[in-house]
Short mmCIF file of C-alpha atoms and ligand atoms in Angstrom, two decimals:
data_model
loop_
_atom_site.label_atom_id
_atom_site.label_comp_id
_atom_site.label_asym_id
_atom_site.label_seq_id
_atom_site.Cartn_x
_atom_site.Cartn_y
_atom_site.Cartn_z
CA UNK A 1 -27.46 8.18 -36.34
CA UNK A 2 -23.65 8.51 -36.21
CA UNK A 3 -23.92 10.51 -32.95
CA UNK A 4 -26.01 7.74 -31.45
CA UNK A 5 -23.43 5.11 -32.40
CA UNK A 6 -20.60 7.06 -30.76
CA UNK A 7 -22.72 7.56 -27.65
CA UNK A 8 -23.66 3.87 -27.55
CA UNK A 9 -20.07 2.70 -27.93
CA UNK A 10 -18.97 5.15 -25.21
CA UNK A 11 -21.55 3.67 -22.82
CA UNK A 12 -20.51 0.16 -23.83
CA UNK A 13 -16.80 0.79 -23.25
CA UNK A 14 -17.57 2.40 -19.84
CA UNK A 15 -19.62 -0.64 -18.89
CA UNK A 16 -16.92 -2.98 -20.14
CA UNK A 17 -14.14 -1.19 -18.29
CA UNK A 18 -16.25 -1.07 -15.10
CA UNK A 19 -17.04 -4.77 -15.27
CA UNK A 20 -13.42 -5.58 -16.13
CA UNK A 21 -12.23 -3.79 -13.00
CA UNK A 22 -14.93 -5.44 -10.92
CA UNK A 23 -14.12 -8.83 -12.42
CA UNK A 24 -10.39 -8.40 -11.89
CA UNK A 25 -10.90 -7.29 -8.31
CA UNK A 26 -13.24 -10.17 -7.63
CA UNK A 27 -11.23 -12.88 -9.34
CA UNK A 28 -7.80 -11.86 -8.17
CA UNK A 29 -5.36 -14.70 -8.76
CA UNK A 30 -2.28 -15.12 -6.59
CA UNK A 31 0.92 -13.97 -8.24
CA UNK A 32 -0.81 -11.82 -10.89
CA UNK A 33 -1.50 -8.10 -11.09
CA UNK A 34 -3.91 -7.17 -8.29
CA UNK A 35 -5.91 -4.04 -9.19
CA UNK A 36 -7.15 -1.75 -6.42
CA UNK A 37 -10.59 -0.19 -6.68
CA UNK A 38 -9.17 2.39 -9.14
CA UNK A 39 -7.84 -0.39 -11.37
CA UNK A 40 -4.14 0.11 -10.47
CA UNK A 41 -1.88 -2.71 -9.26
CA UNK A 42 -1.57 -2.53 -5.45
CA UNK A 43 1.75 -0.84 -4.75
CA UNK A 44 2.32 -1.89 -1.12
CA UNK A 45 5.19 -4.31 -0.67
CA UNK A 46 7.09 -5.87 2.22
CA UNK A 47 4.30 -4.70 4.50
CA UNK A 48 1.53 -5.95 6.76
CA UNK A 49 -2.18 -5.91 7.48
CA UNK A 50 -4.12 -4.90 10.57
CA UNK A 51 -7.81 -5.00 11.30
CA UNK A 52 -9.41 -1.94 12.91
CA UNK A 53 -13.12 -1.18 13.30
CA UNK A 54 -14.50 -3.46 10.56
CA UNK A 55 -11.88 -2.54 8.01
CA UNK A 56 -8.55 -4.04 7.10
CA UNK A 57 -5.58 -1.75 6.48
CA UNK A 58 -2.68 -2.81 4.29
CA UNK A 59 0.61 -0.92 4.68
CA UNK A 60 3.59 -1.40 2.39
CA UNK A 61 6.48 0.04 0.46
CA UNK A 62 5.25 2.30 -2.33
CA UNK A 63 7.85 1.57 -4.97
CA UNK A 64 8.70 3.61 -8.06
CA UNK A 65 8.57 1.90 -11.43
CA UNK A 66 12.36 2.19 -11.76
CA UNK A 67 15.09 2.18 -9.14
CA UNK A 68 15.30 0.90 -5.59
CA UNK A 69 15.04 4.05 -3.48
CA UNK A 70 11.92 5.49 -1.90
CA UNK A 71 10.40 8.50 -3.63
CA UNK A 72 7.03 8.75 -1.92
CA UNK A 73 6.89 6.71 1.31
CA UNK A 74 4.74 4.04 2.89
CA UNK A 75 1.38 3.36 1.23
CA UNK A 76 -1.91 2.52 2.93
CA UNK A 77 -4.96 0.77 1.46
CA UNK A 78 -8.20 -0.28 3.16
CA UNK A 79 -10.65 -3.07 2.51
CA UNK A 80 -13.85 -4.43 4.03
CA UNK A 81 -13.13 -7.97 2.77
CA UNK A 82 -9.36 -8.38 2.17
CA UNK A 83 -10.08 -8.57 -1.56
CA UNK A 84 -11.19 -5.15 -2.76
CA UNK A 85 -8.66 -2.52 -1.69
CA UNK A 86 -9.02 1.27 -1.87
CA UNK A 87 -5.86 3.34 -2.14
CA UNK A 88 -5.54 6.06 0.54
CA UNK A 89 -2.19 7.30 -0.72
CA UNK A 90 0.88 7.72 1.41
CA UNK A 91 0.62 7.10 5.16
CA UNK A 92 4.18 8.17 5.94
CA UNK A 93 5.71 10.50 3.38
CA UNK A 94 9.40 10.99 2.64
CA UNK A 95 10.79 14.39 3.63
CA UNK A 96 11.92 17.11 1.22
CA UNK A 97 14.36 18.42 3.86
CA UNK A 98 18.00 17.80 2.96
CA UNK A 99 19.74 15.52 5.45
CA UNK A 100 16.48 14.37 7.06
CA UNK A 101 16.56 10.67 8.04
CA UNK A 102 13.70 9.95 5.61
CA UNK A 103 14.74 12.39 2.91
CA UNK A 104 13.27 11.50 -0.49
CA UNK A 105 15.70 8.99 -2.01
CA UNK A 106 16.29 7.08 1.22
CA UNK A 107 15.18 3.43 1.35
CA UNK A 108 12.14 2.57 3.47
CA UNK A 109 11.47 -1.16 3.65
CA UNK A 110 9.29 -3.72 5.41
CA UNK A 111 6.97 -1.35 7.31
CA UNK A 112 4.88 -2.97 10.05
CA UNK A 113 2.02 -1.07 11.66
CA UNK A 114 0.52 -2.15 14.96
CA UNK A 115 -2.29 -0.65 17.03
CA UNK A 116 -1.49 0.10 20.63
CA UNK A 117 -4.57 -0.54 22.79
CA UNK A 118 -3.16 1.49 25.70
CA UNK A 119 -2.13 4.66 23.87
CA UNK A 120 -4.77 4.28 21.11
CA UNK A 121 -2.06 5.12 18.56
CA UNK A 122 -0.97 3.37 15.39
CA UNK A 123 2.75 2.69 15.54
CA UNK A 124 4.90 1.99 12.48
CA UNK A 125 8.36 0.43 12.56
CA UNK A 126 10.36 0.04 9.38
CA UNK A 127 13.82 -0.64 8.00
CA UNK A 128 15.51 2.60 6.99
CA UNK A 129 18.57 3.19 4.86
CA UNK A 130 19.82 6.78 4.67
CA UNK A 131 19.89 8.53 1.30
CA UNK A 132 22.96 7.82 -0.81
CA UNK A 133 24.43 5.19 1.50
CA UNK A 134 23.15 1.99 -0.07
CA UNK A 135 22.34 -0.52 2.66
CA UNK A 136 25.11 0.44 5.09
CA UNK A 137 23.11 2.50 7.63
CA UNK A 138 20.97 -0.52 8.68
CA UNK A 139 18.62 1.38 11.00
CA UNK A 140 15.15 0.87 12.40
CA UNK A 141 12.72 3.80 12.33
CA UNK A 142 9.60 4.63 14.37
CA UNK A 143 6.53 6.64 13.33
CA UNK A 144 3.11 7.17 14.92
CA UNK A 145 -0.41 8.21 13.95
CA UNK A 146 -3.78 8.81 15.64
CA UNK A 147 -5.65 7.28 12.73
CA UNK A 148 -5.01 4.19 10.61
CA UNK A 149 -4.75 6.15 7.36
CA UNK A 150 -2.18 8.54 8.82
CA UNK A 151 -0.49 10.86 8.21
CA UNK A 152 2.12 9.16 10.38
CA UNK A 153 4.62 11.38 12.20
CA UNK A 154 8.23 10.30 11.84
CA UNK A 155 9.76 9.98 15.32
CA UNK A 156 13.36 8.79 14.95
CA UNK A 157 15.68 6.21 13.48
CA UNK A 158 18.53 4.41 15.17
CA UNK A 159 20.94 1.52 15.41
CA UNK A 160 19.75 -0.53 18.35
CA UNK A 161 20.98 -1.57 21.80
CA UNK A 162 24.17 0.51 21.84
CA UNK A 163 26.28 -0.57 24.83
CA UNK A 164 23.84 -3.33 25.84
CA UNK A 165 24.39 -7.07 25.86
CA UNK A 166 21.59 -9.63 25.31
CA UNK A 167 19.85 -10.34 28.62
CA UNK A 168 20.65 -14.07 28.47
CA UNK A 169 24.36 -13.84 27.64
CA UNK A 170 26.47 -15.10 30.53
CA UNK A 171 29.56 -13.29 31.84
CA UNK A 172 31.87 -15.90 30.31
CA UNK A 173 30.14 -15.61 26.91
CA UNK A 174 30.46 -11.82 27.01
CA UNK A 175 34.17 -12.16 27.78
CA UNK A 176 34.59 -14.57 24.83
CA UNK A 177 32.81 -12.12 22.49
CA UNK A 178 35.06 -9.31 23.71
CA UNK A 179 38.10 -11.31 22.60
CA UNK A 180 36.92 -11.45 18.96
CA UNK A 181 38.04 -8.96 16.32
CA UNK A 182 35.93 -8.63 13.15
CA UNK A 183 38.64 -6.62 11.39
CA UNK A 184 40.84 -9.76 11.26
CA UNK A 185 38.38 -11.78 9.18
CA UNK A 186 38.55 -11.01 5.48
CA UNK A 187 37.46 -14.53 4.49
CA UNK A 188 33.91 -15.40 5.49
CA UNK A 189 32.31 -18.83 5.67
CA UNK A 190 35.30 -20.75 6.99
CA UNK A 191 34.58 -22.95 10.06
CA UNK A 192 36.88 -20.68 12.13
CA UNK A 193 35.05 -17.54 11.04
CA UNK A 194 31.70 -19.19 11.83
CA UNK A 195 32.89 -19.95 15.36
CA UNK A 196 33.76 -16.30 15.88
CA UNK A 197 30.32 -15.24 14.58
CA UNK A 198 28.68 -17.63 17.03
CA UNK A 199 30.78 -16.13 19.83
CA UNK A 200 29.29 -12.73 19.00
CA UNK A 201 32.03 -11.15 16.88
CA UNK A 202 29.67 -8.70 15.11
CA UNK A 203 27.69 -8.04 18.26
CA UNK A 204 30.94 -6.90 19.84
CA UNK A 205 32.01 -4.94 16.74
CA UNK A 206 28.77 -2.92 16.87
CA UNK A 207 28.45 -2.70 20.67
CA UNK A 208 29.41 0.95 20.87
CA UNK A 209 27.51 2.36 17.89
CA UNK A 210 24.48 0.07 18.13
CA UNK A 211 23.42 -3.08 16.32
CA UNK A 212 22.41 -3.21 12.66
CA UNK A 213 18.72 -3.68 11.85
CA UNK A 214 17.51 -4.51 8.34
CA UNK A 215 14.65 -6.89 7.35
CA UNK A 216 12.22 -6.85 10.23
CA UNK A 217 8.81 -7.58 11.64
CA UNK A 218 6.83 -6.64 14.76
CA UNK A 219 4.96 -9.26 16.71
CA UNK A 220 2.29 -8.60 19.34
CA UNK A 221 1.99 -11.54 21.71
CA UNK A 222 -1.26 -12.69 23.31
CA UNK A 223 -0.40 -10.69 26.46
CA UNK A 224 -0.12 -7.46 24.41
CA UNK A 225 3.69 -7.30 24.63
CA UNK A 226 5.37 -6.28 21.39
CA UNK A 227 8.61 -7.62 19.95
CA UNK A 228 10.83 -6.38 17.16
CA UNK A 229 12.51 -9.16 15.21
CA UNK A 230 15.25 -8.06 12.86
CA UNK A 231 18.14 -9.25 10.69
CA UNK A 232 21.29 -7.90 12.29
CA UNK A 233 25.07 -8.44 12.28
CA UNK A 234 25.52 -8.17 8.48
CA UNK A 235 22.24 -10.12 8.05
CA UNK A 236 23.86 -13.11 9.74
CA UNK A 237 21.97 -13.22 13.03
CA UNK A 238 18.48 -12.25 14.16
CA UNK A 239 17.84 -9.99 17.14
CA UNK A 240 14.58 -10.37 19.08
CA UNK A 241 13.82 -7.34 21.27
CA UNK A 242 11.02 -6.46 23.64
CA UNK A 243 9.37 -3.07 23.01
CA UNK A 244 8.11 -0.70 25.69
CA UNK A 245 4.37 -0.58 26.46
CA UNK A 246 3.84 2.31 24.02
CA UNK A 247 5.73 0.33 21.32
CA UNK A 248 7.94 3.37 20.68
CA UNK A 249 11.17 2.17 22.28
CA UNK A 250 13.09 -0.87 23.51
CA UNK A 251 12.89 -2.08 27.10
CA UNK A 252 16.54 -3.18 26.80
CA UNK A 253 15.64 -6.88 26.97
CA UNK A 254 16.83 -8.61 23.82
CA UNK A 255 18.45 -11.79 22.58
CA UNK A 256 20.31 -13.05 19.54
CA UNK A 257 18.76 -15.93 17.55
CA UNK A 258 20.16 -18.39 15.01
CA UNK A 259 23.68 -16.86 14.85
CA UNK A 260 25.27 -17.08 11.41
CA UNK A 261 22.02 -18.44 9.89
CA UNK A 262 21.56 -15.57 7.39
CA UNK A 263 17.84 -15.29 7.99
CA UNK A 264 15.98 -12.43 6.29
CA UNK A 265 12.30 -11.48 5.94
CA UNK A 266 11.24 -12.79 9.37
CA UNK A 267 7.55 -13.70 9.70
CA UNK A 268 6.15 -15.09 12.96
CA UNK A 269 2.92 -16.48 14.38
CA UNK A 270 1.87 -18.55 17.37
CA UNK A 271 -0.20 -21.74 17.29
CA UNK A 272 -1.21 -22.93 20.76
CA UNK A 273 1.93 -22.50 22.83
CA UNK A 274 4.37 -22.77 19.90
CA UNK A 275 5.96 -19.83 18.11
CA UNK A 276 6.66 -20.46 14.42
CA UNK A 277 9.22 -18.31 12.65
CA UNK A 278 9.43 -18.47 8.85
CA UNK A 279 12.33 -16.65 7.20
CA UNK A 280 14.03 -16.48 3.82
CA UNK A 281 17.69 -16.91 3.09
CA UNK A 282 19.75 -13.98 1.95
CA UNK A 283 19.97 -13.65 -1.86
CA UNK A 284 18.94 -10.04 -2.56
CA UNK A 285 15.75 -9.86 -4.64
CA UNK A 286 16.13 -13.44 -5.93
CA UNK A 287 13.97 -16.12 -4.32
CA UNK A 288 15.47 -18.87 -2.18
CA UNK A 289 14.26 -21.69 0.04
CA UNK A 290 12.31 -20.62 3.13
CA UNK A 291 13.45 -21.76 6.57
CA UNK A 292 11.17 -22.56 9.46
CA UNK A 293 11.89 -22.65 13.19
CA UNK A 294 9.81 -23.30 16.29
CA UNK A 295 10.19 -22.39 19.95
CA UNK A 296 8.17 -22.54 23.14
CA UNK A 297 9.38 -19.10 24.16
CA UNK A 298 9.90 -16.01 22.01
CA UNK A 299 13.44 -15.96 23.48
CA UNK A 300 14.19 -19.41 22.00
CA UNK A 301 15.85 -21.85 21.79
CA UNK A 302 14.69 -22.24 18.16
CA UNK A 303 14.52 -25.65 16.47
CA UNK A 304 14.82 -25.82 12.68
CA UNK A 305 12.25 -27.68 10.53
CA UNK A 306 12.13 -28.20 6.76
CA UNK A 307 10.64 -25.38 4.68
CA UNK A 308 6.82 -25.41 4.99
CA UNK A 309 6.41 -24.77 1.23
CA UNK A 310 5.45 -27.95 -0.63
CA UNK A 311 3.95 -29.03 -3.98
CA UNK A 312 3.65 -27.24 -7.29
CA UNK A 313 2.69 -23.70 -8.13
CA UNK A 314 0.76 -22.57 -11.18
CA UNK A 315 3.46 -19.94 -11.80
CA UNK A 316 5.90 -22.86 -12.28
CA UNK A 317 8.14 -21.68 -9.46
CA UNK A 318 9.31 -24.55 -7.25
CA UNK A 319 8.48 -24.95 -3.57
CA UNK A 320 12.21 -24.93 -2.81
CA UNK A 321 12.29 -21.35 -4.13
CA UNK A 322 9.25 -20.39 -2.02
CA UNK A 323 7.18 -20.27 -5.27
CA UNK A 324 9.40 -17.41 -6.42
CA UNK A 325 8.43 -15.27 -3.42
CA UNK A 326 9.71 -13.93 -0.11
CA UNK A 327 7.57 -13.63 3.02
CA UNK A 328 6.59 -10.36 4.62
CA UNK A 329 3.95 -11.05 7.29
CA UNK A 330 1.54 -13.58 8.77
CA UNK A 331 -1.93 -12.31 9.67
CA UNK A 332 -4.93 -14.25 10.95
CA UNK A 333 -8.07 -14.52 8.88
CA UNK A 334 -10.62 -15.71 11.41
CA UNK A 335 -8.40 -18.36 13.01
CA UNK A 336 -6.38 -19.30 9.90
CA UNK A 337 -2.85 -17.94 9.69
CA UNK A 338 -2.22 -16.49 6.25
CA UNK A 339 1.26 -15.75 4.95
CA UNK A 340 1.73 -12.64 2.79
CA UNK A 341 4.63 -12.81 0.35
CA UNK A 342 6.11 -10.64 -2.40
CA UNK A 343 7.20 -11.92 -5.79
CA UNK A 344 9.84 -9.26 -6.36
CA UNK A 345 10.38 -7.68 -9.73
CA UNK A 346 13.71 -5.86 -9.24
CA UNK A 347 13.51 -4.16 -12.68
CA UNK A 348 10.11 -2.68 -11.80
CA UNK A 349 9.64 -3.00 -8.03
CA UNK A 350 6.22 -1.33 -8.21
CA UNK A 351 5.06 -4.28 -10.32
CA UNK A 352 6.16 -6.90 -7.78
CA UNK A 353 3.30 -9.35 -7.28
CA UNK A 354 1.54 -10.44 -4.12
CA UNK A 355 1.11 -13.99 -2.94
CA UNK A 356 -1.15 -14.82 0.01
CA UNK A 357 -1.33 -18.42 1.13
CA UNK A 358 -3.06 -20.04 4.10
CA UNK A 359 -0.92 -21.98 6.56
CA UNK A 360 -2.22 -25.48 7.16
CA UNK A 361 -0.97 -28.03 9.69
CA UNK A 362 0.01 -31.65 9.10
CA UNK A 363 -0.95 -34.52 11.43
CA UNK A 364 2.00 -33.62 13.71
CA UNK A 365 0.90 -30.00 13.89
CA UNK A 366 3.76 -28.78 11.65
CA UNK A 367 2.90 -25.85 9.32
CA UNK A 368 2.50 -26.66 5.62
CA UNK A 369 2.05 -24.08 2.85
CA UNK A 370 0.68 -25.12 -0.55
CA UNK A 371 0.09 -22.98 -3.62
CA UNK A 372 -3.49 -21.98 -4.35
CA UNK A 373 -4.67 -19.70 -7.11
CA UNK A 374 -7.30 -17.89 -5.07
CA UNK A 375 -6.25 -15.49 -2.34
CA UNK A 376 -7.72 -16.54 1.01
CA UNK A 377 -10.52 -14.11 1.81
CA UNK A 378 -13.33 -13.99 4.34
C1 LIG B 1 16.19 -8.76 0.52
C2 LIG B 1 15.28 -8.09 1.49
O1 LIG B 1 14.43 -9.06 2.06
C3 LIG B 1 14.45 -7.01 0.80
O2 LIG B 1 13.60 -6.41 1.71
C4 LIG B 1 15.42 -6.03 0.18
O3 LIG B 1 16.17 -5.42 1.19
C5 LIG B 1 16.34 -6.74 -0.77
N1 LIG B 1 17.06 -7.78 -0.07
C6 LIG B 1 17.34 -5.79 -1.40
O4 LIG B 1 18.24 -6.50 -2.20
#
């Protein structure tokens, strides 16, 4: 009799735990723990999603419970429906080799994976900080794989555009930048300092060794051309750069955007013939008000609009703090643009929450983002 009771309660608890996982996976609420198919919170942050052969792949930073450096690498999950995600482990692993660019303990952030139709390869770009050097290295890294789940092969990391000026900078502007001297400016944020930044003071400072590259995204335009958009010049100015056809290098064509604007976490999409760029400000892990810009060409000029985030959130975080989140990517679900954001938990980065919100348009065609509890799924 006793044996039967133990057996029955075992069955019952198995059933309960199975239905709990299923229920949690099915009723995932924005901003709360999001269990994968094993029941663990999805540990893929600052990343992106691609669709390949009837499955979605989600790449992101696999964060340890404590600390800000990368122990394992870049995670990959797959899903048939954008809701139920299976963990496939680490797509690009840190190296155990001392001195390697991606040695365990480095910082790998904001990975973006894109599929190259011509080479049939999956290409990953990410922000890399070298082990033990905080955020001073400010490099971009490239990796490649034959399959979406990896393993990705690390190719190289670099500071970008060494010795090259933006393609649209005129001779006179280059000469003005060459007259600046960043070492003279100890006090930031004065009107005089700002003028020097706009002239290209940090572009000139880093001309020889290459430009800084931190928060970043990759955008594939409708003609298949790829662009790398990154926070550069001490996070003050964005660089927009064209990638080669294999997505593994720069063509050399690049421009600066929004000098001195302190835009981080760039996310971009196109609606009709308008490019929309949604960024965050620069306040570490703490949320701030999003900024939105539009342009008719990827090369700008960019026009600023108010933040697209409006209304109330059920996590009580205001729209002017981006509902407590920071953007990472905009993917299209059918034809709806959906913004992926992270609600960072700096004490336990692995427990940072996910927030996915559809982008709607007002009567003037301007993007609007409202809180909704349900994640947008097919
Ligand atoms: C803000 C960036 O957007 C994040 O990716 C990360 O680098 C944090 N800063 C670190 O403070």
